[in-house]
Amino acid sequence: MYFIITSFILMVFSFISKKKLFYVSFPFVALFFSMTFGYGYDWINYNDFYYDSIYTTTLPFEPGLFYLMKLFFSFDFPFKYLVFIIYLFIYYCCYSFCKKMNNPMIAFYCMFSLLGFYMFSEQFRQGIALGIILLGLSRTNKEYPWKILPYIIVASFFHVSALTALLYNLIFIDNERRLKLNVIFITLFIASLLIVLSSPGIISFIPYIGDKVSDYSSLLGNNRFSFLLYMLQQKQSYVFLALLIISIIIFKQQKSKKILWAVLSTYFLLLTKMAQFLVRFGYYFVPFIVMGLDNYFESKSKKGYLYAYKTIFLLIIFIMSTIPFFISSYMKISTSPATIFDSKSEIENKISIRCEMVQLTGVGDGVIKRCY
């Protein structure tokens, strides 16, 4: 509920489109969501591993977070302080990215609404990776896209999915012919990933990645080849389709080549809804929706005017921000997060409440080890 309320407020501020509102609202949002955590379930595993990390020598995930945990634990810091610093870092990266935009208020609204729950809170290991890439994007441009490469490499040490950003050269396009070619390439790329997901033995020889893909593949069960059906069952698919349509309409109206970044990125995001395994790859393309439409939003910020396509776009983004909470198991626990001011016993009590929800609803599919 906190995420929905915040997203609504940021949407209202986006209609006003004042840069001052960005600089005022950002610190409040960043501090609140850095001092609170536990809106989902993934953090339970990280919490448990953190206190066991002193006994662990093998890497359970990418080395970046593993050694960061060991560093914090060596100073006898509780887990909540690690989470606090991680969230502050992610929001700092988001701030660095948004402030470079012509309309930072709308940029922040879009980033928070599309990434706030999953990347800036629940899946913070990938959130760190995305944050590092946002730093890279804030320091590069279309003329020198290769400058982001060091950031991608560093980000991959926190989440290997960051290597998806190597596809960014496909997004930096400036004509419709390149758009058509890249649509074909991205479609083939997604198709290849689906083939690998259906037959994980193909890459079983690759350390860590092979095991990860095998785990995701096992979750498909008998629906292994029903990717299109899976996409049609996802509410987000229809919202992303609406976002793709409005982006195309805006491009046809404005004829700005930069808007093609948003069109291609939204198309990629739509395709990732064909399998749960692919969703993680899609998050890296959200920034290009913001960058692609930034000039358009700035041109439609005249005081006293309400622009139809801009309004529709902002409303679609708000709808997207509510989708995670259509799942009752998330809605119920999101109203009582843990905070950095909670004692360890209070945090343990909140973990117990979430484990009861896991056992009741089956959310997590056996991933949250303590709850089974």
mmCIF file of C-alpha atoms in Angstrom:
data_model
loop_
_atom_site.group_PDB
_atom_site.id
_atom_site.type_symbol
_atom_site.label_atom_id
_atom_site.label_comp_id
_atom_site.label_asym_id
_atom_site.label_seq_id
_atom_site.Cartn_x
_atom_site.Cartn_y
_atom_site.Cartn_z
ATOM 1 C CA MET A 1 0.000 0.000 0.000
ATOM 2 C CA TYR A 2 2.869 2.386 0.755
ATOM 3 C CA PHE A 3 4.165 1.914 -2.787
ATOM 4 C CA ILE A 4 0.767 2.609 -4.357
ATOM 5 C CA ILE A 5 0.210 5.767 -2.294
ATOM 6 C CA THR A 6 3.712 7.033 -3.103
ATOM 7 C CA SER A 7 3.289 6.286 -6.797
ATOM 8 C CA PHE A 8 -0.024 8.177 -6.850
ATOM 9 C CA ILE A 9 1.553 11.229 -5.192
ATOM 10 C CA LEU A 10 4.456 11.162 -7.645
ATOM 11 C CA MET A 11 1.979 10.931 -10.520
ATOM 12 C CA VAL A 12 0.205 14.072 -9.304
ATOM 13 C CA PHE A 13 3.573 15.831 -9.058
ATOM 14 C CA SER A 14 4.361 14.646 -12.609
ATOM 15 C CA PHE A 15 1.318 16.436 -13.972
ATOM 16 C CA ILE A 16 2.606 19.625 -12.345
ATOM 17 C CA SER A 17 6.077 18.938 -13.829
ATOM 18 C CA LYS A 18 8.130 21.206 -11.601
ATOM 19 C CA LYS A 19 11.782 20.318 -11.079
ATOM 20 C CA LYS A 20 11.558 21.600 -7.512
ATOM 21 C CA LEU A 21 9.036 18.871 -6.734
ATOM 22 C CA PHE A 22 11.608 16.272 -7.762
ATOM 23 C CA TYR A 23 14.262 17.676 -5.442
ATOM 24 C CA VAL A 24 11.738 17.898 -2.584
ATOM 25 C CA SER A 25 10.009 14.529 -3.029
ATOM 26 C CA PHE A 26 13.046 12.381 -3.795
ATOM 27 C CA PRO A 27 14.756 12.610 -0.363
ATOM 28 C CA PHE A 28 11.513 11.747 1.463
ATOM 29 C CA VAL A 29 10.819 8.730 -0.752
ATOM 30 C CA ALA A 30 14.424 7.509 -0.672
ATOM 31 C CA LEU A 31 14.746 7.797 3.106
ATOM 32 C CA PHE A 32 11.395 6.184 3.866
ATOM 33 C CA PHE A 33 11.951 3.186 1.590
ATOM 34 C CA SER A 34 15.574 2.825 2.742
ATOM 35 C CA MET A 35 14.617 2.748 6.408
ATOM 36 C CA THR A 36 11.866 0.184 5.779
ATOM 37 C CA PHE A 37 12.225 -3.257 4.225
ATOM 38 C CA GLY A 38 10.566 -6.641 4.143
ATOM 39 C CA TYR A 39 7.684 -5.730 1.831
ATOM 40 C CA GLY A 40 8.081 -9.103 0.154
ATOM 41 C CA TYR A 41 9.706 -12.444 0.931
ATOM 42 C CA ASP A 42 13.120 -12.686 -0.776
ATOM 43 C CA TRP A 43 14.843 -10.754 1.999
ATOM 44 C CA ILE A 44 14.218 -13.611 4.460
ATOM 45 C CA ASN A 45 16.767 -15.804 2.662
ATOM 46 C CA TYR A 46 19.285 -12.952 2.611
ATOM 47 C CA ASN A 47 18.697 -12.280 6.298
ATOM 48 C CA ASP A 48 19.348 -15.919 7.198
ATOM 49 C CA PHE A 49 22.374 -16.208 4.958
ATOM 50 C CA TYR A 50 23.831 -12.983 6.382
ATOM 51 C CA TYR A 51 24.052 -14.445 9.866
ATOM 52 C CA ASP A 52 25.418 -17.728 8.498
ATOM 53 C CA SER A 53 27.908 -16.076 6.132
ATOM 54 C CA ILE A 54 30.760 -16.414 8.632
ATOM 55 C CA TYR A 55 30.565 -20.193 8.207
ATOM 56 C CA THR A 56 30.203 -20.118 4.402
ATOM 57 C CA THR A 57 33.116 -20.270 1.976
ATOM 58 C CA THR A 58 31.320 -21.286 -1.231
ATOM 59 C CA LEU A 59 29.472 -18.669 -3.266
ATOM 60 C CA PRO A 60 25.680 -19.093 -3.034
ATOM 61 C CA PHE A 61 25.225 -16.215 -5.521
ATOM 62 C CA GLU A 62 27.354 -13.614 -7.301
ATOM 63 C CA PRO A 63 30.453 -12.511 -5.348
ATOM 64 C CA GLY A 64 29.540 -8.822 -5.050
ATOM 65 C CA LEU A 65 26.834 -9.176 -2.406
ATOM 66 C CA PHE A 66 28.518 -12.213 -0.867
ATOM 67 C CA TYR A 67 31.665 -10.313 0.076
ATOM 68 C CA LEU A 68 29.696 -7.176 0.961
ATOM 69 C CA MET A 69 27.800 -9.275 3.491
ATOM 70 C CA LYS A 70 31.016 -10.663 4.894
ATOM 71 C CA LEU A 71 32.419 -7.145 5.228
ATOM 72 C CA PHE A 72 29.412 -5.869 7.158
ATOM 73 C CA PHE A 73 29.277 -8.979 9.322
ATOM 74 C CA SER A 74 32.952 -8.607 10.185
ATOM 75 C CA PHE A 75 32.067 -5.277 11.810
ATOM 76 C CA ASP A 76 29.209 -6.966 13.682
ATOM 77 C CA PHE A 77 26.579 -4.835 11.923
ATOM 78 C CA PRO A 78 23.038 -6.273 11.951
ATOM 79 C CA PHE A 79 21.395 -7.196 8.654
ATOM 80 C CA LYS A 80 19.073 -4.182 8.761
ATOM 81 C CA TYR A 81 22.039 -1.802 8.431
ATOM 82 C CA LEU A 82 23.290 -3.652 5.364
ATOM 83 C CA VAL A 83 19.862 -3.330 3.778
ATOM 84 C CA PHE A 84 19.707 0.367 4.671
ATOM 85 C CA ILE A 85 23.030 1.109 2.956
ATOM 86 C CA ILE A 86 22.084 -0.966 -0.108
ATOM 87 C CA TYR A 87 18.778 0.849 -0.536
ATOM 88 C CA LEU A 88 20.419 4.253 -0.094
ATOM 89 C CA PHE A 89 22.927 3.342 -2.787
ATOM 90 C CA ILE A 90 20.208 2.214 -5.195
ATOM 91 C CA TYR A 91 18.232 5.422 -4.668
ATOM 92 C CA TYR A 92 21.386 7.503 -5.095
ATOM 93 C CA CYS A 93 21.942 5.824 -8.460
ATOM 94 C CA CYS A 94 18.323 6.500 -9.391
ATOM 95 C CA TYR A 95 18.771 10.150 -8.381
ATOM 96 C CA SER A 96 21.928 10.470 -10.513
ATOM 97 C CA PHE A 97 20.019 9.105 -13.492
ATOM 98 C CA CYS A 98 16.822 11.139 -13.059
ATOM 99 C CA LYS A 99 18.470 14.506 -12.436
ATOM 100 C CA LYS A 100 20.074 14.290 -15.897
ATOM 101 C CA MET A 101 16.639 14.253 -17.519
ATOM 102 C CA ASN A 102 14.911 17.376 -18.803
ATOM 103 C CA ASN A 103 11.904 16.390 -16.708
ATOM 104 C CA PRO A 104 13.341 14.630 -13.627
ATOM 105 C CA MET A 105 9.971 14.507 -11.850
ATOM 106 C CA ILE A 106 8.367 12.317 -14.504
ATOM 107 C CA ALA A 107 11.575 10.294 -14.780
ATOM 108 C CA PHE A 108 11.514 9.522 -11.064
ATOM 109 C CA TYR A 109 7.793 8.745 -11.148
ATOM 110 C CA CYS A 110 8.320 6.214 -13.951
ATOM 111 C CA MET A 111 11.393 4.641 -12.355
ATOM 112 C CA PHE A 112 9.747 4.291 -8.954
ATOM 113 C CA SER A 113 6.431 3.004 -10.316
ATOM 114 C CA LEU A 114 8.019 0.398 -12.590
ATOM 115 C CA LEU A 115 10.988 -0.610 -10.436
ATOM 116 C CA GLY A 116 10.288 0.587 -6.885
ATOM 117 C CA PHE A 117 8.855 -2.631 -5.478
ATOM 118 C CA TYR A 118 10.885 -5.262 -7.296
ATOM 119 C CA MET A 119 14.279 -3.630 -7.964
ATOM 120 C CA PHE A 120 14.467 -0.997 -5.215
ATOM 121 C CA SER A 121 13.096 -3.255 -2.487
ATOM 122 C CA GLU A 122 12.297 -6.932 -2.977
ATOM 123 C CA GLN A 123 15.072 -8.142 -5.312
ATOM 124 C CA PHE A 124 17.815 -5.864 -4.051
ATOM 125 C CA ARG A 125 20.706 -7.972 -5.345
ATOM 126 C CA GLN A 126 19.589 -7.227 -8.891
ATOM 127 C CA GLY A 127 18.655 -3.744 -7.696
ATOM 128 C CA ILE A 128 22.333 -3.058 -6.925
ATOM 129 C CA ALA A 129 23.275 -4.237 -10.419
ATOM 130 C CA LEU A 130 20.637 -2.031 -12.024
ATOM 131 C CA GLY A 131 21.727 0.901 -9.854
ATOM 132 C CA ILE A 132 25.319 0.586 -11.077
ATOM 133 C CA ILE A 133 24.079 0.576 -14.671
ATOM 134 C CA LEU A 134 21.949 3.668 -13.966
ATOM 135 C CA LEU A 135 25.144 5.379 -12.823
ATOM 136 C CA GLY A 136 26.714 4.386 -16.122
ATOM 137 C CA LEU A 137 23.764 5.701 -18.126
ATOM 138 C CA SER A 138 23.967 9.015 -16.278
ATOM 139 C CA ARG A 139 27.571 9.353 -17.406
ATOM 140 C CA THR A 140 27.328 8.265 -21.039
ATOM 141 C CA ASN A 141 25.429 9.322 -24.153
ATOM 142 C CA LYS A 142 24.404 8.125 -27.573
ATOM 143 C CA GLU A 143 27.714 9.118 -29.139
ATOM 144 C CA TYR A 144 29.780 7.086 -26.664
ATOM 145 C CA PRO A 145 27.581 4.165 -25.521
ATOM 146 C CA TRP A 146 30.657 1.966 -24.998
ATOM 147 C CA LYS A 147 31.527 4.026 -21.904
ATOM 148 C CA ILE A 148 28.913 2.067 -19.977
ATOM 149 C CA LEU A 149 30.814 -1.217 -20.458
ATOM 150 C CA PRO A 150 32.859 -0.981 -17.196
ATOM 151 C CA TYR A 151 29.637 -0.388 -15.269
ATOM 152 C CA ILE A 152 28.047 -3.469 -16.849
ATOM 153 C CA ILE A 153 31.034 -5.605 -15.859
ATOM 154 C CA VAL A 154 30.944 -4.379 -12.241
ATOM 155 C CA ALA A 155 27.151 -4.811 -12.092
ATOM 156 C CA SER A 156 27.438 -8.431 -13.251
ATOM 157 C CA PHE A 157 29.370 -9.224 -10.053
ATOM 158 C CA PHE A 158 26.137 -8.487 -8.175
ATOM 159 C CA HIS A 159 23.707 -10.071 -10.632
ATOM 160 C CA VAL A 160 24.727 -11.871 -13.809
ATOM 161 C CA SER A 161 21.557 -10.654 -15.572
ATOM 162 C CA ALA A 162 23.290 -7.255 -15.826
ATOM 163 C CA LEU A 163 25.045 -8.615 -18.921
ATOM 164 C CA THR A 164 21.720 -7.990 -20.661
ATOM 165 C CA ALA A 165 22.828 -4.357 -20.827
ATOM 166 C CA LEU A 166 25.277 -5.421 -23.540
ATOM 167 C CA LEU A 167 22.215 -5.214 -25.808
ATOM 168 C CA TYR A 168 21.933 -1.463 -25.223
ATOM 169 C CA ASN A 169 23.543 -0.767 -28.588
ATOM 170 C CA LEU A 170 20.352 -2.152 -30.108
ATOM 171 C CA ILE A 171 18.388 0.605 -28.357
ATOM 172 C CA PHE A 172 20.586 3.527 -29.445
ATOM 173 C CA ILE A 173 18.884 3.795 -32.859
ATOM 174 C CA ASP A 174 18.044 6.853 -34.933
ATOM 175 C CA ASN A 175 15.967 5.575 -37.841
ATOM 176 C CA GLU A 176 12.979 3.337 -38.508
ATOM 177 C CA ARG A 177 14.962 0.913 -40.662
ATOM 178 C CA ARG A 178 17.248 0.123 -37.709
ATOM 179 C CA LEU A 179 14.128 -0.239 -35.581
ATOM 180 C CA LYS A 180 12.738 -2.992 -37.811
ATOM 181 C CA LEU A 181 16.044 -4.860 -37.921
ATOM 182 C CA ASN A 182 16.474 -4.640 -34.149
ATOM 183 C CA VAL A 183 12.905 -5.793 -33.532
ATOM 184 C CA ILE A 184 13.751 -8.917 -35.515
ATOM 185 C CA PHE A 185 17.023 -9.393 -33.618
ATOM 186 C CA ILE A 186 15.400 -8.942 -30.191
ATOM 187 C CA THR A 187 12.598 -11.335 -31.131
ATOM 188 C CA LEU A 188 15.169 -13.954 -32.141
ATOM 189 C CA PHE A 189 17.125 -13.289 -28.942
ATOM 190 C CA ILE A 190 14.043 -13.879 -26.781
ATOM 191 C CA ALA A 191 13.188 -16.979 -28.821
ATOM 192 C CA SER A 192 16.699 -18.311 -28.163
ATOM 193 C CA LEU A 193 16.301 -17.738 -24.436
ATOM 194 C CA LEU A 194 12.980 -19.585 -24.496
ATOM 195 C CA ILE A 195 14.605 -22.531 -26.255
ATOM 196 C CA VAL A 196 17.308 -22.622 -23.587
ATOM 197 C CA LEU A 197 14.644 -22.402 -20.888
ATOM 198 C CA SER A 198 12.773 -25.333 -22.441
ATOM 199 C CA SER A 199 15.961 -27.399 -22.778
ATOM 200 C CA PRO A 200 18.304 -26.234 -19.993
ATOM 201 C CA GLY A 201 20.726 -29.069 -20.691
ATOM 202 C CA ILE A 202 22.042 -26.998 -23.608
ATOM 203 C CA ILE A 203 23.945 -24.690 -21.233
ATOM 204 C CA SER A 204 24.317 -27.011 -18.242
ATOM 205 C CA PHE A 205 28.107 -26.884 -18.690
ATOM 206 C CA ILE A 206 28.216 -23.147 -17.785
ATOM 207 C CA PRO A 207 28.926 -22.727 -14.041
ATOM 208 C CA TYR A 208 26.166 -21.075 -11.975
ATOM 209 C CA ILE A 209 24.180 -19.862 -15.016
ATOM 210 C CA GLY A 210 23.388 -23.428 -16.067
ATOM 211 C CA ASP A 211 22.079 -24.265 -12.601
ATOM 212 C CA LYS A 212 20.029 -21.062 -12.449
ATOM 213 C CA VAL A 213 18.365 -21.712 -15.800
ATOM 214 C CA SER A 214 17.665 -25.303 -14.755
ATOM 215 C CA ASP A 215 15.936 -24.044 -11.595
ATOM 216 C CA TYR A 216 13.736 -21.666 -13.577
ATOM 217 C CA SER A 217 12.971 -24.378 -16.107
ATOM 218 C CA SER A 218 11.803 -26.750 -13.362
ATOM 219 C CA LEU A 219 9.245 -24.151 -12.264
ATOM 220 C CA LEU A 220 7.528 -24.419 -15.655
ATOM 221 C CA GLY A 221 6.408 -27.989 -15.024
ATOM 222 C CA ASN A 222 4.131 -29.287 -17.759
ATOM 223 C CA ASN A 223 3.677 -25.792 -19.187
ATOM 224 C CA ARG A 224 7.237 -25.673 -20.468
ATOM 225 C CA PHE A 225 6.271 -24.796 -24.049
ATOM 226 C CA SER A 226 3.175 -22.687 -23.295
ATOM 227 C CA PHE A 227 5.023 -19.364 -23.306
ATOM 228 C CA LEU A 228 2.416 -17.480 -25.282
ATOM 229 C CA LEU A 229 -0.328 -18.772 -22.994
ATOM 230 C CA TYR A 230 1.701 -17.681 -19.963
ATOM 231 C CA MET A 231 2.061 -14.173 -21.395
ATOM 232 C CA LEU A 232 -1.653 -13.916 -22.114
ATOM 233 C CA GLN A 233 -2.401 -14.841 -18.505
ATOM 234 C CA GLN A 234 -0.268 -12.006 -17.132
ATOM 235 C CA LYS A 235 -2.087 -8.734 -16.416
ATOM 236 C CA GLN A 236 1.138 -6.831 -16.989
ATOM 237 C CA SER A 237 1.247 -8.059 -20.591
ATOM 238 C CA TYR A 238 -1.843 -6.053 -21.527
ATOM 239 C CA VAL A 239 -0.596 -2.985 -19.700
ATOM 240 C CA PHE A 240 2.752 -3.174 -21.503
ATOM 241 C CA LEU A 241 0.880 -3.641 -24.785
ATOM 242 C CA ALA A 242 -1.049 -0.447 -24.036
ATOM 243 C CA LEU A 243 2.234 1.294 -23.211
ATOM 244 C CA LEU A 244 3.729 0.070 -26.499
ATOM 245 C CA ILE A 245 0.752 1.359 -28.463
ATOM 246 C CA ILE A 246 0.835 4.802 -26.837
ATOM 247 C CA SER A 247 4.620 5.012 -27.411
ATOM 248 C CA ILE A 248 4.119 4.242 -31.117
ATOM 249 C CA ILE A 249 1.347 6.850 -31.339
ATOM 250 C CA ILE A 250 3.593 9.457 -29.705
ATOM 251 C CA PHE A 251 6.374 8.607 -32.166
ATOM 252 C CA LYS A 252 4.045 8.929 -35.164
ATOM 253 C CA GLN A 253 2.905 12.297 -33.835
ATOM 254 C CA GLN A 254 6.309 13.720 -32.875
ATOM 255 C CA LYS A 255 8.582 11.997 -35.431
ATOM 256 C CA SER A 256 11.405 12.163 -32.882
ATOM 257 C CA LYS A 257 13.925 9.392 -33.448
ATOM 258 C CA LYS A 258 14.722 9.252 -29.744
ATOM 259 C CA ILE A 259 11.191 8.027 -29.022
ATOM 260 C CA LEU A 260 12.172 4.853 -30.881
ATOM 261 C CA TRP A 261 14.236 3.977 -27.779
ATOM 262 C CA ALA A 262 11.013 3.829 -25.779
ATOM 263 C CA VAL A 263 9.193 1.856 -28.491
ATOM 264 C CA LEU A 264 11.906 -0.804 -28.756
ATOM 265 C CA SER A 265 12.380 -1.044 -24.969
ATOM 266 C CA THR A 266 8.652 -1.467 -24.364
ATOM 267 C CA TYR A 267 8.530 -4.171 -27.043
ATOM 268 C CA PHE A 268 11.367 -6.006 -25.273
ATOM 269 C CA LEU A 269 9.556 -5.680 -21.926
ATOM 270 C CA LEU A 270 6.401 -7.114 -23.469
ATOM 271 C CA LEU A 271 8.270 -10.159 -24.789
ATOM 272 C CA THR A 272 9.803 -10.849 -21.362
ATOM 273 C CA LYS A 273 6.307 -11.553 -20.052
ATOM 274 C CA MET A 274 6.416 -14.882 -21.895
ATOM 275 C CA ALA A 275 8.270 -16.536 -18.994
ATOM 276 C CA GLN A 276 9.069 -15.704 -15.392
ATOM 277 C CA PHE A 277 12.726 -16.363 -16.152
ATOM 278 C CA LEU A 278 12.781 -13.501 -18.680
ATOM 279 C CA VAL A 279 11.219 -10.845 -16.463
ATOM 280 C CA ARG A 280 14.533 -10.084 -14.771
ATOM 281 C CA PHE A 281 16.050 -9.157 -18.134
ATOM 282 C CA GLY A 282 13.310 -6.660 -18.879
ATOM 283 C CA TYR A 283 14.024 -4.396 -15.915
ATOM 284 C CA TYR A 284 17.245 -3.170 -17.544
ATOM 285 C CA PHE A 285 15.273 -1.559 -20.379
ATOM 286 C CA VAL A 286 12.977 0.586 -18.241
ATOM 287 C CA PRO A 287 15.490 3.501 -18.201
ATOM 288 C CA PHE A 288 15.256 3.726 -21.996
ATOM 289 C CA ILE A 289 11.526 4.321 -21.808
ATOM 290 C CA VAL A 290 12.312 7.331 -19.629
ATOM 291 C CA MET A 291 15.196 8.572 -21.820
ATOM 292 C CA GLY A 292 13.293 8.022 -25.044
ATOM 293 C CA LEU A 293 10.275 10.065 -23.976
ATOM 294 C CA ASP A 294 12.097 12.678 -21.904
ATOM 295 C CA ASN A 295 12.095 15.403 -24.580
ATOM 296 C CA TYR A 296 8.444 14.710 -25.339
ATOM 297 C CA PHE A 297 7.461 15.130 -21.688
ATOM 298 C CA GLU A 298 9.420 18.348 -21.472
ATOM 299 C CA SER A 299 7.643 19.726 -24.545
ATOM 300 C CA LYS A 300 4.281 18.837 -22.997
ATOM 301 C CA SER A 301 4.836 20.582 -19.663
ATOM 302 C CA LYS A 302 3.272 23.934 -20.425
ATOM 303 C CA LYS A 303 1.520 25.338 -17.365
ATOM 304 C CA GLY A 304 -2.250 25.099 -17.448
ATOM 305 C CA TYR A 305 -2.403 22.491 -20.238
ATOM 306 C CA LEU A 306 -3.377 18.837 -20.022
ATOM 307 C CA TYR A 307 -2.071 16.724 -22.894
ATOM 308 C CA ALA A 308 -3.994 13.588 -23.842
ATOM 309 C CA TYR A 309 -1.162 11.173 -24.675
ATOM 310 C CA LYS A 310 0.980 12.323 -21.787
ATOM 311 C CA THR A 311 -1.982 11.837 -19.431
ATOM 312 C CA ILE A 312 -2.710 8.362 -20.789
ATOM 313 C CA PHE A 313 0.958 7.411 -20.455
ATOM 314 C CA LEU A 314 1.184 8.561 -16.824
ATOM 315 C CA LEU A 315 -2.045 6.718 -15.960
ATOM 316 C CA ILE A 316 -0.724 3.504 -17.545
ATOM 317 C CA ILE A 317 2.451 3.796 -15.468
ATOM 318 C CA PHE A 318 0.349 4.172 -12.312
ATOM 319 C CA ILE A 319 -1.660 1.059 -13.184
ATOM 320 C CA MET A 320 1.629 -0.818 -13.552
ATOM 321 C CA SER A 321 2.698 0.277 -10.070
ATOM 322 C CA THR A 322 -0.366 -1.409 -8.549
ATOM 323 C CA ILE A 323 -0.022 -4.785 -10.287
ATOM 324 C CA PRO A 324 2.335 -6.453 -7.756
ATOM 325 C CA PHE A 325 -0.265 -5.855 -5.073
ATOM 326 C CA PHE A 326 -3.020 -7.633 -6.973
ATOM 327 C CA ILE A 327 -1.446 -10.682 -5.319
ATOM 328 C CA SER A 328 -3.061 -10.918 -1.887
ATOM 329 C CA SER A 329 0.021 -12.480 -0.274
ATOM 330 C CA TYR A 330 1.967 -9.308 -1.096
ATOM 331 C CA MET A 331 -0.780 -6.847 -0.281
ATOM 332 C CA LYS A 332 -1.318 -8.251 3.228
ATOM 333 C CA ILE A 333 2.310 -8.123 4.348
ATOM 334 C CA SER A 334 3.225 -4.873 2.587
ATOM 335 C CA THR A 335 1.303 -2.898 5.209
ATOM 336 C CA SER A 336 3.640 -4.023 8.006
ATOM 337 C CA PRO A 337 7.257 -3.777 6.827
ATOM 338 C CA ALA A 338 10.294 -4.144 9.028
ATOM 339 C CA THR A 339 12.325 -1.039 9.821
ATOM 340 C CA ILE A 340 15.914 -0.273 10.761
ATOM 341 C CA PHE A 341 14.584 0.691 14.200
ATOM 342 C CA ASP A 342 13.134 -2.768 14.884
ATOM 343 C CA SER A 343 14.904 -5.058 17.327
ATOM 344 C CA LYS A 344 16.056 -8.467 16.148
ATOM 345 C CA SER A 345 13.132 -10.124 17.961
ATOM 346 C CA GLU A 346 10.666 -7.806 16.214
ATOM 347 C CA ILE A 347 12.197 -8.647 12.841
ATOM 348 C CA GLU A 348 12.010 -12.358 13.679
ATOM 349 C CA ASN A 349 8.338 -11.944 14.512
ATOM 350 C CA LYS A 350 7.706 -10.345 11.111
ATOM 351 C CA ILE A 351 9.551 -13.205 9.443
ATOM 352 C CA SER A 352 7.255 -15.657 11.272
ATOM 353 C CA ILE A 353 4.195 -13.803 9.983
ATOM 354 C CA ARG A 354 5.527 -14.014 6.441
ATOM 355 C CA CYS A 355 6.314 -17.707 6.814
ATOM 356 C CA GLU A 356 2.718 -18.309 7.837
ATOM 357 C CA MET A 357 1.639 -16.563 4.639
ATOM 358 C CA VAL A 358 4.100 -18.659 2.607
ATOM 359 C CA GLN A 359 2.692 -21.886 4.061
ATOM 360 C CA LEU A 360 -0.864 -20.687 3.563
ATOM 361 C CA THR A 361 -0.579 -19.445 -0.021
ATOM 362 C CA GLY A 362 2.474 -21.264 -1.400
ATOM 363 C CA VAL A 363 4.049 -17.987 -2.527
ATOM 364 C CA GLY A 364 7.747 -18.484 -3.260
ATOM 365 C CA ASP A 365 7.370 -22.079 -4.492
ATOM 366 C CA GLY A 366 9.687 -23.450 -1.828
ATOM 367 C CA VAL A 367 12.338 -20.775 -2.431
ATOM 368 C CA ILE A 368 12.036 -19.231 1.052
ATOM 369 C CA LYS A 369 13.924 -22.013 2.827
ATOM 370 C CA ARG A 370 13.184 -21.081 6.433
ATOM 371 C CA CYS A 371 9.435 -21.296 5.818
ATOM 372 C CA TYR A 372 9.500 -24.975 4.780
#
